[in-house]
PDB file of C-alpha atoms and ligand atoms in Angstrom:
ATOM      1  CA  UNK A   1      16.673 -17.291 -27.313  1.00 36.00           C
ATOM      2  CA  UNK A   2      16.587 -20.506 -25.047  1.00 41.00           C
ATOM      3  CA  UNK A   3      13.365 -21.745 -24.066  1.00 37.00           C
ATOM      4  CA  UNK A   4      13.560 -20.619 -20.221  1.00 39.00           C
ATOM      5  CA  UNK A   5      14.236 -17.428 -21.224  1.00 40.00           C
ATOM      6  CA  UNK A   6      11.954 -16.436 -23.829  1.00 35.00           C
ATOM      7  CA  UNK A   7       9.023 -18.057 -21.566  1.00 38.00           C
ATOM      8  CA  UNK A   8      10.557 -15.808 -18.405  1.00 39.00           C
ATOM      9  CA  UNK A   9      10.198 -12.657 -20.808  1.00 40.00           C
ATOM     10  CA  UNK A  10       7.164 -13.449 -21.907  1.00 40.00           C
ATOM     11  CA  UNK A  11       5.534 -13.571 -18.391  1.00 44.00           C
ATOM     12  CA  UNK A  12       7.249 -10.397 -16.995  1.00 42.00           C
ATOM     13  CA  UNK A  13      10.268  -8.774 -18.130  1.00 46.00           C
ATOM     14  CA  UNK A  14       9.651  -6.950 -21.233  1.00 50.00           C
ATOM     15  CA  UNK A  15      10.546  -3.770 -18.371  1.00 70.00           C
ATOM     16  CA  UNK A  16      11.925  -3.252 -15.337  1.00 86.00           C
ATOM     17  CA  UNK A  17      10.034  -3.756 -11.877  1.00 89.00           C
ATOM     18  CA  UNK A  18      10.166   0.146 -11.001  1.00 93.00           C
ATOM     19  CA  UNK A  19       8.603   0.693 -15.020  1.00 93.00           C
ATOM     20  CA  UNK A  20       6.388  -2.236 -14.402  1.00 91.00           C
ATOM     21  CA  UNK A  21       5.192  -0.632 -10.840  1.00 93.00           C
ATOM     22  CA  UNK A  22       4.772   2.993 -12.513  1.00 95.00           C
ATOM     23  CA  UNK A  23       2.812   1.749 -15.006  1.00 93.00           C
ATOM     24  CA  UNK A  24       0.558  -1.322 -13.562  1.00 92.00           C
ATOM     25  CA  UNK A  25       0.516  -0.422 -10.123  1.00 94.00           C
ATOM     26  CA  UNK A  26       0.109   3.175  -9.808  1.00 96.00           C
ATOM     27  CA  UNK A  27      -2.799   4.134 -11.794  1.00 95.00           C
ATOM     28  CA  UNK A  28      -4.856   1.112 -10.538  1.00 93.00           C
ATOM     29  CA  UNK A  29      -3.668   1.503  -7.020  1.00 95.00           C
ATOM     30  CA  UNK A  30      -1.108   3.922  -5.790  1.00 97.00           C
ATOM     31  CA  UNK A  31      -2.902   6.872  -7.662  1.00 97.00           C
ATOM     32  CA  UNK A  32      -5.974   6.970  -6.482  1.00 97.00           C
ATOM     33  CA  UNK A  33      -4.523   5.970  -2.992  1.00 98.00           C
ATOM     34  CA  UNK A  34      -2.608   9.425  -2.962  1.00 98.00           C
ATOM     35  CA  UNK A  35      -5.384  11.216  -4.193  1.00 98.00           C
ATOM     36  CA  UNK A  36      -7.084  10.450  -0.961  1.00 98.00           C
ATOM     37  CA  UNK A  37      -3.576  10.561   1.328  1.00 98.00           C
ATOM     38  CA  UNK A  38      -3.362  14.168   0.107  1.00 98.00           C
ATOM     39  CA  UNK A  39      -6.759  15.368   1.008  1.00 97.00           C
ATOM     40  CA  UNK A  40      -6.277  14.215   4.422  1.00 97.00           C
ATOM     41  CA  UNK A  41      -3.889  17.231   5.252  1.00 97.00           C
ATOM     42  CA  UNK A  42      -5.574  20.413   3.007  1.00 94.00           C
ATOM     43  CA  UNK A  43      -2.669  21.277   1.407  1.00 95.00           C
ATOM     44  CA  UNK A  44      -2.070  24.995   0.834  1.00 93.00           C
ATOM     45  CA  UNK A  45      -0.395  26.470  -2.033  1.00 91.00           C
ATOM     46  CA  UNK A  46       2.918  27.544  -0.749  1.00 93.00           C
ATOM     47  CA  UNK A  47       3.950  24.676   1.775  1.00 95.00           C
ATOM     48  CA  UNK A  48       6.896  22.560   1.873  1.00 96.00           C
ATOM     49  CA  UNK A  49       6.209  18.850   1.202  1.00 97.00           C
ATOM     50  CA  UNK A  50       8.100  15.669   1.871  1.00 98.00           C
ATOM     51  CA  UNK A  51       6.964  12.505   0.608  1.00 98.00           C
ATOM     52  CA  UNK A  52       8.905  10.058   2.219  1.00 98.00           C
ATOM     53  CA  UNK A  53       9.440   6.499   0.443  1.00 98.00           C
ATOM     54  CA  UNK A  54       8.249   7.763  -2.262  1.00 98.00           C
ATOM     55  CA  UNK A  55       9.023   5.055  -5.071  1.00 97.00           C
ATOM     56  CA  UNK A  56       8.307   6.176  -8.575  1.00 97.00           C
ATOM     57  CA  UNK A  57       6.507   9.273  -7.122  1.00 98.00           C
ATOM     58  CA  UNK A  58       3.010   9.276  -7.422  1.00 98.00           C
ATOM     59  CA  UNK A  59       2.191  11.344  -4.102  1.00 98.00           C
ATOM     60  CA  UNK A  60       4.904  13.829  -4.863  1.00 97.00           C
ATOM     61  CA  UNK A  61       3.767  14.676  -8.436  1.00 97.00           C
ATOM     62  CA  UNK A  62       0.082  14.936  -6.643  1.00 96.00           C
ATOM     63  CA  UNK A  63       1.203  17.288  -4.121  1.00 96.00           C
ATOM     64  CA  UNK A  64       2.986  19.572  -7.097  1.00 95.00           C
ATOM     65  CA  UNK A  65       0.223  19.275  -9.520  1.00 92.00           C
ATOM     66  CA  UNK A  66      -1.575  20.945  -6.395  1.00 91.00           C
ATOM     67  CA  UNK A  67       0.508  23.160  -5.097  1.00 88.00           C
ATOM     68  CA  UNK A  68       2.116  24.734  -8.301  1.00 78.00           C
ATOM     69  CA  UNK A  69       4.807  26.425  -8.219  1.00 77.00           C
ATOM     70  CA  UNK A  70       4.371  28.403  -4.342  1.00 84.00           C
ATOM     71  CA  UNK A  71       5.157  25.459  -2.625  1.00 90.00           C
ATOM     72  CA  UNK A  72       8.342  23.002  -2.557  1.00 94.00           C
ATOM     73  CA  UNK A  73       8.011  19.218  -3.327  1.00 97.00           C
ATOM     74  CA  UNK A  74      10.851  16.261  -2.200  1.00 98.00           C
ATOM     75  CA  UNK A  75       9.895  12.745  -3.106  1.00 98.00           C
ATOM     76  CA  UNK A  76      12.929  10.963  -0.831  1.00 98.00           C
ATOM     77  CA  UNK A  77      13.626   7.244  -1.766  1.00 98.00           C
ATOM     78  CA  UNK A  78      16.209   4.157  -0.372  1.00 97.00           C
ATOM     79  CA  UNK A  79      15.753   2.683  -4.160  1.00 96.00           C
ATOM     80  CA  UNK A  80      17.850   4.070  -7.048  1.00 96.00           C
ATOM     81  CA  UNK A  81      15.817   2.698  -9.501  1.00 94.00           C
ATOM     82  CA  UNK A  82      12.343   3.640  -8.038  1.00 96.00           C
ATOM     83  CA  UNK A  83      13.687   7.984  -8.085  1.00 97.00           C
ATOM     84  CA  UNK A  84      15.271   6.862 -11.860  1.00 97.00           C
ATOM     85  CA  UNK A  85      11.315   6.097 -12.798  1.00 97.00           C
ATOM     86  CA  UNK A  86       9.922   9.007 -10.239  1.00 97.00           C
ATOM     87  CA  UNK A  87      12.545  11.718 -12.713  1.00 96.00           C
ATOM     88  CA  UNK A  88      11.366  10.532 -15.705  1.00 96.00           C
ATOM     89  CA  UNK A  89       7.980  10.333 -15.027  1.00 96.00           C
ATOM     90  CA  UNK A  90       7.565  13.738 -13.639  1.00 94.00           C
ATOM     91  CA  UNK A  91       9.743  15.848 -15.986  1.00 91.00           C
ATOM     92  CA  UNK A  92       7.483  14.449 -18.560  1.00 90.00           C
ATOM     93  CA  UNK A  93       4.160  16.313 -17.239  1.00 86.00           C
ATOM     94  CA  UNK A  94       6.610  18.815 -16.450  1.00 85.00           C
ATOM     95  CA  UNK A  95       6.360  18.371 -12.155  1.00 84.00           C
ATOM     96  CA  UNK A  96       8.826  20.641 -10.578  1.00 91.00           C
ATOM     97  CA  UNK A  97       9.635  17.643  -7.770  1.00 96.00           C
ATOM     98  CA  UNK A  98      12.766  17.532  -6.059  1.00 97.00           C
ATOM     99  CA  UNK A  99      14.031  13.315  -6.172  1.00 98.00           C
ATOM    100  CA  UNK A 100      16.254  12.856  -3.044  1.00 98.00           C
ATOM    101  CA  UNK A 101      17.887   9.506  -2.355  1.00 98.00           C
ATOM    102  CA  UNK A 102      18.056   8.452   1.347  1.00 98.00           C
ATOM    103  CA  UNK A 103      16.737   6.289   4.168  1.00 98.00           C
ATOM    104  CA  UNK A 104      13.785   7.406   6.447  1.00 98.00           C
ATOM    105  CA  UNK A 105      15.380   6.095   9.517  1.00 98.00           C
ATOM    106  CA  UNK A 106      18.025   9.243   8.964  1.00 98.00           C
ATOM    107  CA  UNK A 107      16.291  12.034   6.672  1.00 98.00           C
ATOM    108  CA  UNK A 108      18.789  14.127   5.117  1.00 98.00           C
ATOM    109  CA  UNK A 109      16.787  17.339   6.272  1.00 98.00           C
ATOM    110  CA  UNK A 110      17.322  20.274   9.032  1.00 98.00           C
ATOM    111  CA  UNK A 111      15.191  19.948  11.759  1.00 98.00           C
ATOM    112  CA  UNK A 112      11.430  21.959  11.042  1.00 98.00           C
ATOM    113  CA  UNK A 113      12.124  21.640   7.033  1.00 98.00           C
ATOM    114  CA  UNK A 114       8.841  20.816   5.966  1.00 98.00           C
ATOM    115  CA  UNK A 115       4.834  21.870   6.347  1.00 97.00           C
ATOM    116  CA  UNK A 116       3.858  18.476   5.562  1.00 97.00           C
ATOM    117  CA  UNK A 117       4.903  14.851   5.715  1.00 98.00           C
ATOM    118  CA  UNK A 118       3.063  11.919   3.733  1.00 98.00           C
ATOM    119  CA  UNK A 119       4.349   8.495   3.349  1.00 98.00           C
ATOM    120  CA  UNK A 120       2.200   5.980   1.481  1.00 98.00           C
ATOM    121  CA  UNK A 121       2.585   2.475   1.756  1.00 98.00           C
ATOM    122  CA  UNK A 122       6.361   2.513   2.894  1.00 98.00           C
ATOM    123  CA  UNK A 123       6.440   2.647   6.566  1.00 98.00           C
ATOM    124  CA  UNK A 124       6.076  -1.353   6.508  1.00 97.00           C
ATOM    125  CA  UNK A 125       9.114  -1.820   5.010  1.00 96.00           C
ATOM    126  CA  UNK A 126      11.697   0.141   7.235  1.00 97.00           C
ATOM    127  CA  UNK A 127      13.120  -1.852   8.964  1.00 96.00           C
ATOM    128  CA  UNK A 128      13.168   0.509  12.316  1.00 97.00           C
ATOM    129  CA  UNK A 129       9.716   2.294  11.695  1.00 98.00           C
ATOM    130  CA  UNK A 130      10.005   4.175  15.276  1.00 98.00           C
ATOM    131  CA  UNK A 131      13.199   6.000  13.755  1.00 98.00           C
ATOM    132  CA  UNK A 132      11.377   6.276  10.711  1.00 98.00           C
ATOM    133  CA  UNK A 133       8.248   8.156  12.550  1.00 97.00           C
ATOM    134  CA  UNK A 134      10.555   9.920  14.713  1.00 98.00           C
ATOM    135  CA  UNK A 135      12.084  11.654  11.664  1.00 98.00           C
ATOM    136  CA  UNK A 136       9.140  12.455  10.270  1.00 98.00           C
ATOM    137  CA  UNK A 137       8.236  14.673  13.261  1.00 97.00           C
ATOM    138  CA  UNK A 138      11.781  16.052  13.447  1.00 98.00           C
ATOM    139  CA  UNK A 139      11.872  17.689  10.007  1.00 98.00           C
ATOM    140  CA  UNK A 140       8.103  18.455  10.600  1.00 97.00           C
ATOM    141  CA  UNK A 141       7.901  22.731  10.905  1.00 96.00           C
ATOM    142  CA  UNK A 142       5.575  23.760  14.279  1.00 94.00           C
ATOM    143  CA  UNK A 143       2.101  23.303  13.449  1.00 92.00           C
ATOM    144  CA  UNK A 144       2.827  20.904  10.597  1.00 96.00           C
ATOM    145  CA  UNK A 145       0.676  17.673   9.455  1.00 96.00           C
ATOM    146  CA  UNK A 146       1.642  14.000   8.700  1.00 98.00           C
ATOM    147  CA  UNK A 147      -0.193  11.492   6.645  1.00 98.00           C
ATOM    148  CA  UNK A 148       1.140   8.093   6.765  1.00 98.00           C
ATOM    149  CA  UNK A 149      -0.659   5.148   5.211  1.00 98.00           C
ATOM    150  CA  UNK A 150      -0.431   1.558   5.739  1.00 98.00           C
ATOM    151  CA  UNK A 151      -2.173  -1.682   4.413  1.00 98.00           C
ATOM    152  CA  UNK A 152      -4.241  -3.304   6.971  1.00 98.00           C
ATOM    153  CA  UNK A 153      -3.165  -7.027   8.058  1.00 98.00           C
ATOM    154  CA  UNK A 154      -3.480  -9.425   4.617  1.00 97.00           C
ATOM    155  CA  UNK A 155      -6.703 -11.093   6.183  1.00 97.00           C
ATOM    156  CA  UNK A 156      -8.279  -7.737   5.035  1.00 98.00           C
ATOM    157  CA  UNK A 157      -7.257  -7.940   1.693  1.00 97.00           C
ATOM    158  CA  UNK A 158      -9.066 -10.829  -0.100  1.00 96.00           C
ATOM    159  CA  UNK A 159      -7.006 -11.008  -3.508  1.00 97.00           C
ATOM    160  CA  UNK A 160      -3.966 -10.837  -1.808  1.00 97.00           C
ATOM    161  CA  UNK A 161      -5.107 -13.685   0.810  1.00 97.00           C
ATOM    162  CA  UNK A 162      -5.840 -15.969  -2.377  1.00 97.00           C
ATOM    163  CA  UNK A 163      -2.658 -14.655  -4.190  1.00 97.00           C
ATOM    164  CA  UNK A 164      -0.323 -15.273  -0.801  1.00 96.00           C
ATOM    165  CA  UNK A 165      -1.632 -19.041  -0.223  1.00 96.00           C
ATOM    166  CA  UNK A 166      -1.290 -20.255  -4.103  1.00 96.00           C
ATOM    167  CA  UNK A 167       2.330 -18.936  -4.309  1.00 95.00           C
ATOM    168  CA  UNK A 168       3.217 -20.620  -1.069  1.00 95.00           C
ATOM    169  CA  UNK A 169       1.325 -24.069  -2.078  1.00 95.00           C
ATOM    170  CA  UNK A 170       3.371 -24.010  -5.964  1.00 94.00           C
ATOM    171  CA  UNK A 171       6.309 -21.397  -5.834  1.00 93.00           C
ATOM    172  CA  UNK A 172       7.913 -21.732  -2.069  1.00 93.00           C
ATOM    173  CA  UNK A 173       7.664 -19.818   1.544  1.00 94.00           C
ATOM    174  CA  UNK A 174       9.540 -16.929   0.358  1.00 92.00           C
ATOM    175  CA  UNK A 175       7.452 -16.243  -2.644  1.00 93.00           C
ATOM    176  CA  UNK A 176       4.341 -16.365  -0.211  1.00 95.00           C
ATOM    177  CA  UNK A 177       6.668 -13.860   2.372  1.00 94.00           C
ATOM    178  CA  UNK A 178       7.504 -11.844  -0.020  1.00 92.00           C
ATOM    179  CA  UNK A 179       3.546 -11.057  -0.993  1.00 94.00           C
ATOM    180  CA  UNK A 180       2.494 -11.147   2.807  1.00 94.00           C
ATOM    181  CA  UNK A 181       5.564  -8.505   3.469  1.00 94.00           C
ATOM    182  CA  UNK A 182       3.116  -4.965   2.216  1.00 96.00           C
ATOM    183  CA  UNK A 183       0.483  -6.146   4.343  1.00 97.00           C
ATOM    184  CA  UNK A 184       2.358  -5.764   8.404  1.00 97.00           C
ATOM    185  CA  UNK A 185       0.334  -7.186  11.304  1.00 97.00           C
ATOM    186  CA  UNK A 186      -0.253  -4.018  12.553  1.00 97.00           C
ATOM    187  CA  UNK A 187      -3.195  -2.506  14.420  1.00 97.00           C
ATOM    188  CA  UNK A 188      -4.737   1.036  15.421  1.00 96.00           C
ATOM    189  CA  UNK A 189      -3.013   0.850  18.637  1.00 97.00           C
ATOM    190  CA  UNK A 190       0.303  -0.182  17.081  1.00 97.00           C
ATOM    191  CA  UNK A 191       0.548   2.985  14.688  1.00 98.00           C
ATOM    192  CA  UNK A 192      -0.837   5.052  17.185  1.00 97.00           C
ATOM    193  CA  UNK A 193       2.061   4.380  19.517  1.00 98.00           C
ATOM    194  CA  UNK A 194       4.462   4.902  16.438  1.00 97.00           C
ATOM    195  CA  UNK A 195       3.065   8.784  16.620  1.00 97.00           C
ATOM    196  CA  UNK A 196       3.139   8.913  20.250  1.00 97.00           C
ATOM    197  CA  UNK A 197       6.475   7.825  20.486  1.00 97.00           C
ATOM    198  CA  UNK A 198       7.566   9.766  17.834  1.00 97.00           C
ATOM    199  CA  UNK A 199       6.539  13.090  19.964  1.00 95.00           C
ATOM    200  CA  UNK A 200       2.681  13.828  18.948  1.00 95.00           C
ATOM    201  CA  UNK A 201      -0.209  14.536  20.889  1.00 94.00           C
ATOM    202  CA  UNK A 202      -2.803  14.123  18.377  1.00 95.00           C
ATOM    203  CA  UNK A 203      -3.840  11.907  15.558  1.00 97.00           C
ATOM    204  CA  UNK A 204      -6.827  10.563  14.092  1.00 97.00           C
ATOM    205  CA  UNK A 205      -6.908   7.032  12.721  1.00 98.00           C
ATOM    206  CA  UNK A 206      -9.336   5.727  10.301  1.00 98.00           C
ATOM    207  CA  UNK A 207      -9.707   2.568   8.283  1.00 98.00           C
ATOM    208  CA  UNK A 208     -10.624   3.334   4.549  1.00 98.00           C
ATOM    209  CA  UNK A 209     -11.432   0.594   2.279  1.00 98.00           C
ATOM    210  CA  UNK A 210     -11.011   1.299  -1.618  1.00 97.00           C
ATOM    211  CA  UNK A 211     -11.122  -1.557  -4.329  1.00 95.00           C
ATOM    212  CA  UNK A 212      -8.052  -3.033  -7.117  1.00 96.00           C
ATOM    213  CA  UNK A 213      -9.777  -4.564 -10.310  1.00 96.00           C
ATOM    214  CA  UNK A 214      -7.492  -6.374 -12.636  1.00 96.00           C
ATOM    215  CA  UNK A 215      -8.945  -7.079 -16.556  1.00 96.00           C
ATOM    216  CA  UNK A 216      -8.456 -10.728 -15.889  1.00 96.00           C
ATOM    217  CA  UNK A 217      -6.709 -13.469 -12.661  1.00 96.00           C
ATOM    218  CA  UNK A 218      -4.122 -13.825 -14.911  1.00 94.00           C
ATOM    219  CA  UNK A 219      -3.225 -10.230 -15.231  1.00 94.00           C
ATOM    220  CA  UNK A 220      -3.541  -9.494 -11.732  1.00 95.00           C
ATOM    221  CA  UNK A 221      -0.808 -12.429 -10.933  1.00 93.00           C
ATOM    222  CA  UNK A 222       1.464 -11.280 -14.039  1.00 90.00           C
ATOM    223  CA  UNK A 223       1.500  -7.279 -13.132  1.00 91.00           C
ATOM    224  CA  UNK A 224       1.858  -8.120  -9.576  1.00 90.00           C
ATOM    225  CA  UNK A 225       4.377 -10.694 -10.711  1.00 88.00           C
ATOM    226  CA  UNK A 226       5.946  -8.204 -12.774  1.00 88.00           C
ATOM    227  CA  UNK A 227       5.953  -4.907 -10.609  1.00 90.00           C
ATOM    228  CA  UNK A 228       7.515  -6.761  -7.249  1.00 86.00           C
ATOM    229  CA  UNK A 229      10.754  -8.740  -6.473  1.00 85.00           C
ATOM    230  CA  UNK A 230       8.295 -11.721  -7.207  1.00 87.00           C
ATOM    231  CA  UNK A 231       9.391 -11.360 -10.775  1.00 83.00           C
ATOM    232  CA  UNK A 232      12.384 -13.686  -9.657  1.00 83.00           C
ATOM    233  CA  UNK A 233      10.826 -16.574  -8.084  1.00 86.00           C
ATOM    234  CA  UNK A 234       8.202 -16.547 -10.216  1.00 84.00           C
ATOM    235  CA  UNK A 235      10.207 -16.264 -13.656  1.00 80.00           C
ATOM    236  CA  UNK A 236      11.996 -19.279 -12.276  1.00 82.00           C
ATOM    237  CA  UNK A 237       9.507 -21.703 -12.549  1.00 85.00           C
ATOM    238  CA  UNK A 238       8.121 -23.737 -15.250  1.00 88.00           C
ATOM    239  CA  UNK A 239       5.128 -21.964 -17.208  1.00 88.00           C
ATOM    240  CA  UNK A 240       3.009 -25.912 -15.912  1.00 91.00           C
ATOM    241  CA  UNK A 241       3.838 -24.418 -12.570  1.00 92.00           C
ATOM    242  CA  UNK A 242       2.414 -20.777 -13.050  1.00 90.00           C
ATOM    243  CA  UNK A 243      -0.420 -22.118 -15.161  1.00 92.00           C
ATOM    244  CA  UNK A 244      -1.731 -24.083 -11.876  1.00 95.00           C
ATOM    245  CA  UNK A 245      -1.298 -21.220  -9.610  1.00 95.00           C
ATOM    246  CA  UNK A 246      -3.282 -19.066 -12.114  1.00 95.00           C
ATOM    247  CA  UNK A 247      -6.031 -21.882 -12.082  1.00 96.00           C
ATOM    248  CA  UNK A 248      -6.016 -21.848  -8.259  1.00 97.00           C
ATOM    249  CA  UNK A 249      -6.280 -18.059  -8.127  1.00 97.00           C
ATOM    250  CA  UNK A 250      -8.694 -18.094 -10.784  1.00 97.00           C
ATOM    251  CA  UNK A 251     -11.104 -20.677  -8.681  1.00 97.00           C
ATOM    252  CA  UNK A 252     -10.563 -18.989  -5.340  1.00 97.00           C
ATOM    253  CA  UNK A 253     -11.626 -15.364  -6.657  1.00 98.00           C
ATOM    254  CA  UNK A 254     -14.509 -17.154  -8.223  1.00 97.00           C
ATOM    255  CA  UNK A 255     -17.266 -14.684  -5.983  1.00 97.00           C
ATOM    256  CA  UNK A 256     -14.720 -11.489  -7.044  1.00 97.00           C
ATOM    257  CA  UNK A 257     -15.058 -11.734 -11.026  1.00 97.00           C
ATOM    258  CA  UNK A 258     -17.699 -10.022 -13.030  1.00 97.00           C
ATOM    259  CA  UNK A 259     -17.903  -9.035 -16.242  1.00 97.00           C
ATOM    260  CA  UNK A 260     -14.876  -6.974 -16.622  1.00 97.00           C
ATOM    261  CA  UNK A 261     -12.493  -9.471 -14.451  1.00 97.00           C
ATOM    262  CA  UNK A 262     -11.842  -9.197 -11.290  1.00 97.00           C
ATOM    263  CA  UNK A 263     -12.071  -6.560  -8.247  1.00 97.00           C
ATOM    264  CA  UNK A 264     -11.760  -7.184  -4.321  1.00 97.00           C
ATOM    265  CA  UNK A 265     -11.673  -4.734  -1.651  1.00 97.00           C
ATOM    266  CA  UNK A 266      -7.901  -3.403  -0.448  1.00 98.00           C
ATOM    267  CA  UNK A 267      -8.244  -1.955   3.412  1.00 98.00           C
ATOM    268  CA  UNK A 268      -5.720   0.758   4.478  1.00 98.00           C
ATOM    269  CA  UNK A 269      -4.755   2.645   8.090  1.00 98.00           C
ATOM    270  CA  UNK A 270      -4.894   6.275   7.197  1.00 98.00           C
ATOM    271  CA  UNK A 271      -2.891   8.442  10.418  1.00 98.00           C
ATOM    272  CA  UNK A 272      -3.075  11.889  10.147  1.00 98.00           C
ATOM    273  CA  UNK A 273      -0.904  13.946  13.251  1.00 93.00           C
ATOM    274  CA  UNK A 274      -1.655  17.482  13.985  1.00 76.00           C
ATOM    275  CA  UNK A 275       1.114  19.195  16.269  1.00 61.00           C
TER     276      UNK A 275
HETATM  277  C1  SAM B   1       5.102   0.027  -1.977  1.00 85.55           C
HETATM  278  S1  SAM B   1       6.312   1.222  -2.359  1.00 85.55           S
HETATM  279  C2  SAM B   1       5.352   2.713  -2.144  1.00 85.55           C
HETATM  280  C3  SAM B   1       5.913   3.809  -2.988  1.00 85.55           C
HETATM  281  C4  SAM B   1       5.098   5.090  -3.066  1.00 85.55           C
HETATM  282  N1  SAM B   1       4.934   5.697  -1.767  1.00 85.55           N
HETATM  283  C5  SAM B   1       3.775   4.883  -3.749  1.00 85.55           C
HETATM  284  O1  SAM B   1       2.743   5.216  -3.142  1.00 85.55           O
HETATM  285  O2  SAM B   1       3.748   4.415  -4.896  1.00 85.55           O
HETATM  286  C6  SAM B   1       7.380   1.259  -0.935  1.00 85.55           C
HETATM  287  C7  SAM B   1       8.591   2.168  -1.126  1.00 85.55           C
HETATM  288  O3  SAM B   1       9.274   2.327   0.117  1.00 85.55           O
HETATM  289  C8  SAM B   1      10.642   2.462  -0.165  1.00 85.55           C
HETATM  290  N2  SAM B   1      11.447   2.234   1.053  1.00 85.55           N
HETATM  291  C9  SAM B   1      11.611   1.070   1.736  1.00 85.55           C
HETATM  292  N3  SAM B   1      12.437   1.262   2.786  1.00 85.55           N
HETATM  293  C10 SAM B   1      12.788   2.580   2.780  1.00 85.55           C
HETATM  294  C11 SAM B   1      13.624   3.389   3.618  1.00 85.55           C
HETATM  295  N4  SAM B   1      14.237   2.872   4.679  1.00 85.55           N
HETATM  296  N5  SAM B   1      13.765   4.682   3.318  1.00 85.55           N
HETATM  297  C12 SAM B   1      13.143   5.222   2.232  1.00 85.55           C
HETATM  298  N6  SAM B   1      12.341   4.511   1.397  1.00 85.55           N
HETATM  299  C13 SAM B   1      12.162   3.207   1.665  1.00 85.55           C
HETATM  300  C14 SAM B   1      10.866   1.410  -1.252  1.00 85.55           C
HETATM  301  O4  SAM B   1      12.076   1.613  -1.938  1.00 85.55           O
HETATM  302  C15 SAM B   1       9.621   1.621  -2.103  1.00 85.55           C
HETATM  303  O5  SAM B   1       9.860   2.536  -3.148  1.00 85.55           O
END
């Protein structure tokens, strides 16, 4: 193996980005995330449940492990390889999930399908989220809930801040995009006239903070590296190169590390609709 290559699978690509996701990402992050999405919208036994954008399917195989069998689950994705993971991953605990592929801004679903809508972290990267919210409330049954949740702006999110201005000082603009792109510089107000538009009367918005801890700087940057379409730029670049920007992180997290690495606080919209 040539040297650039064995040092590029060294750093991230012993698995795919949807594999790395599913396993880094979701049990630090996206798990415990949905955990608190779901109780937002008391789920009862038999309803019908979208999850909308729902990469490898972490709020989906929630909702089933909840619901059992009464109820129907659809996790609905744009990414082929995100619903290959989501399969795999639930028929192995046995989920009875329905993976549908398909873009929010045109559900493939009857008007009034579903008893409950949740879409976590994924309205930020449609690129027409009015359609997207619109949708939701079309194949939303009468009297049916939605539970979207979305990143506050990156100011709020310390590691990310630190992460966002060492990739743009030693990897490039669109590396630093690319980790500013989860994080939307949306407000209250801004989601709140997403659900007005969309048709709803009522919603409640809260801000709930929750905290990522990584077992070293250097693992957050590599698992993030790994699980995201950062893998490419930063694979490209001389080990020197991510070295430094490891260094930098390392220094600017300095007041976030403790004795088991390194935790900072993640802040997140939560909008729940009633109808
Ligand atoms: C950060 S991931 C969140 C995934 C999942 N909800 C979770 O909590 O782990 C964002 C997801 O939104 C999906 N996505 C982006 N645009 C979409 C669209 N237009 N329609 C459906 N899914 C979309 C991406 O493919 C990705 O899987």
């Amino acid at each position: 193996m040539a040297k650039r290559e064995r040092e590029t699978a060294g750093w991230q690509l012993e698995q795919s980005a949807p594999e790395a996701y599913e396993r880094y990402l979701v049990p630090a992050m996206f798990a415990p995330w949905a955990e608190r999405l779901i109780d937002e919208v008391d789920l009862e036994s038999d309803d019908r449940v979208l999850d909308v954008g729902c990469g490898t399917g972490i709020v989906a195989r929630r909702v089933a492990d909840r619901v059992g069998g009464a109820g129907t689950v659809v996790g609905l994705d744009i990414n082929e390889k995100m619903l290959e993971v989501a399969e795999t991953t639930a028929a192995e605990s046995r989920l009875e999930v329905e993976w549908r592929h398909g873009d929010a801004t045109d559900l493939p679903f009857s008007d009034g399908t579903f008893d409950v809508v949740l879409c976590q972290q994924a309205l930020q990267f449609v690129t027409e989220p009015p359609t997207a919210f619109q949708e939701m409330h079309r194949v939303l049954s009468p009297g049916g809930r939605i539970a979207v949740s979305v990143w506050r702006p990156l100011e709020y999110n310390p590691g990310y801040v630190k992460l966002a201005k060492a990739l743009e000082s030693h990897v490039g603009d669109d590396a630093e995009a690319m980790m500013r792109s989860p994080f939307p510089e949306w407000n209250g107000d801004d989601l709140g006239t997403l659900a007005r538009d969309a048709g709803f009367d009522k919603w409640s918005l809260t801000i709930e903070i929750g905290s990522m801890r990584y077992p070293s700087v250097e693992e957050f940057v590599r698992r993030e590296a790994a699980s995201s379409p950062l893998s490419e730029p930063l694979g490209n670049v001389e080990s020197e190169v991510r070295e430094t920007l490891v260094e930098e992180v390392r220094s600017a997290l300095e007041d976030y590390t403790d004795d088991e690495g390194v935790v900072f606080p993640m802040e997140s919209y939560f909008l729940v609709t009633q109808q």
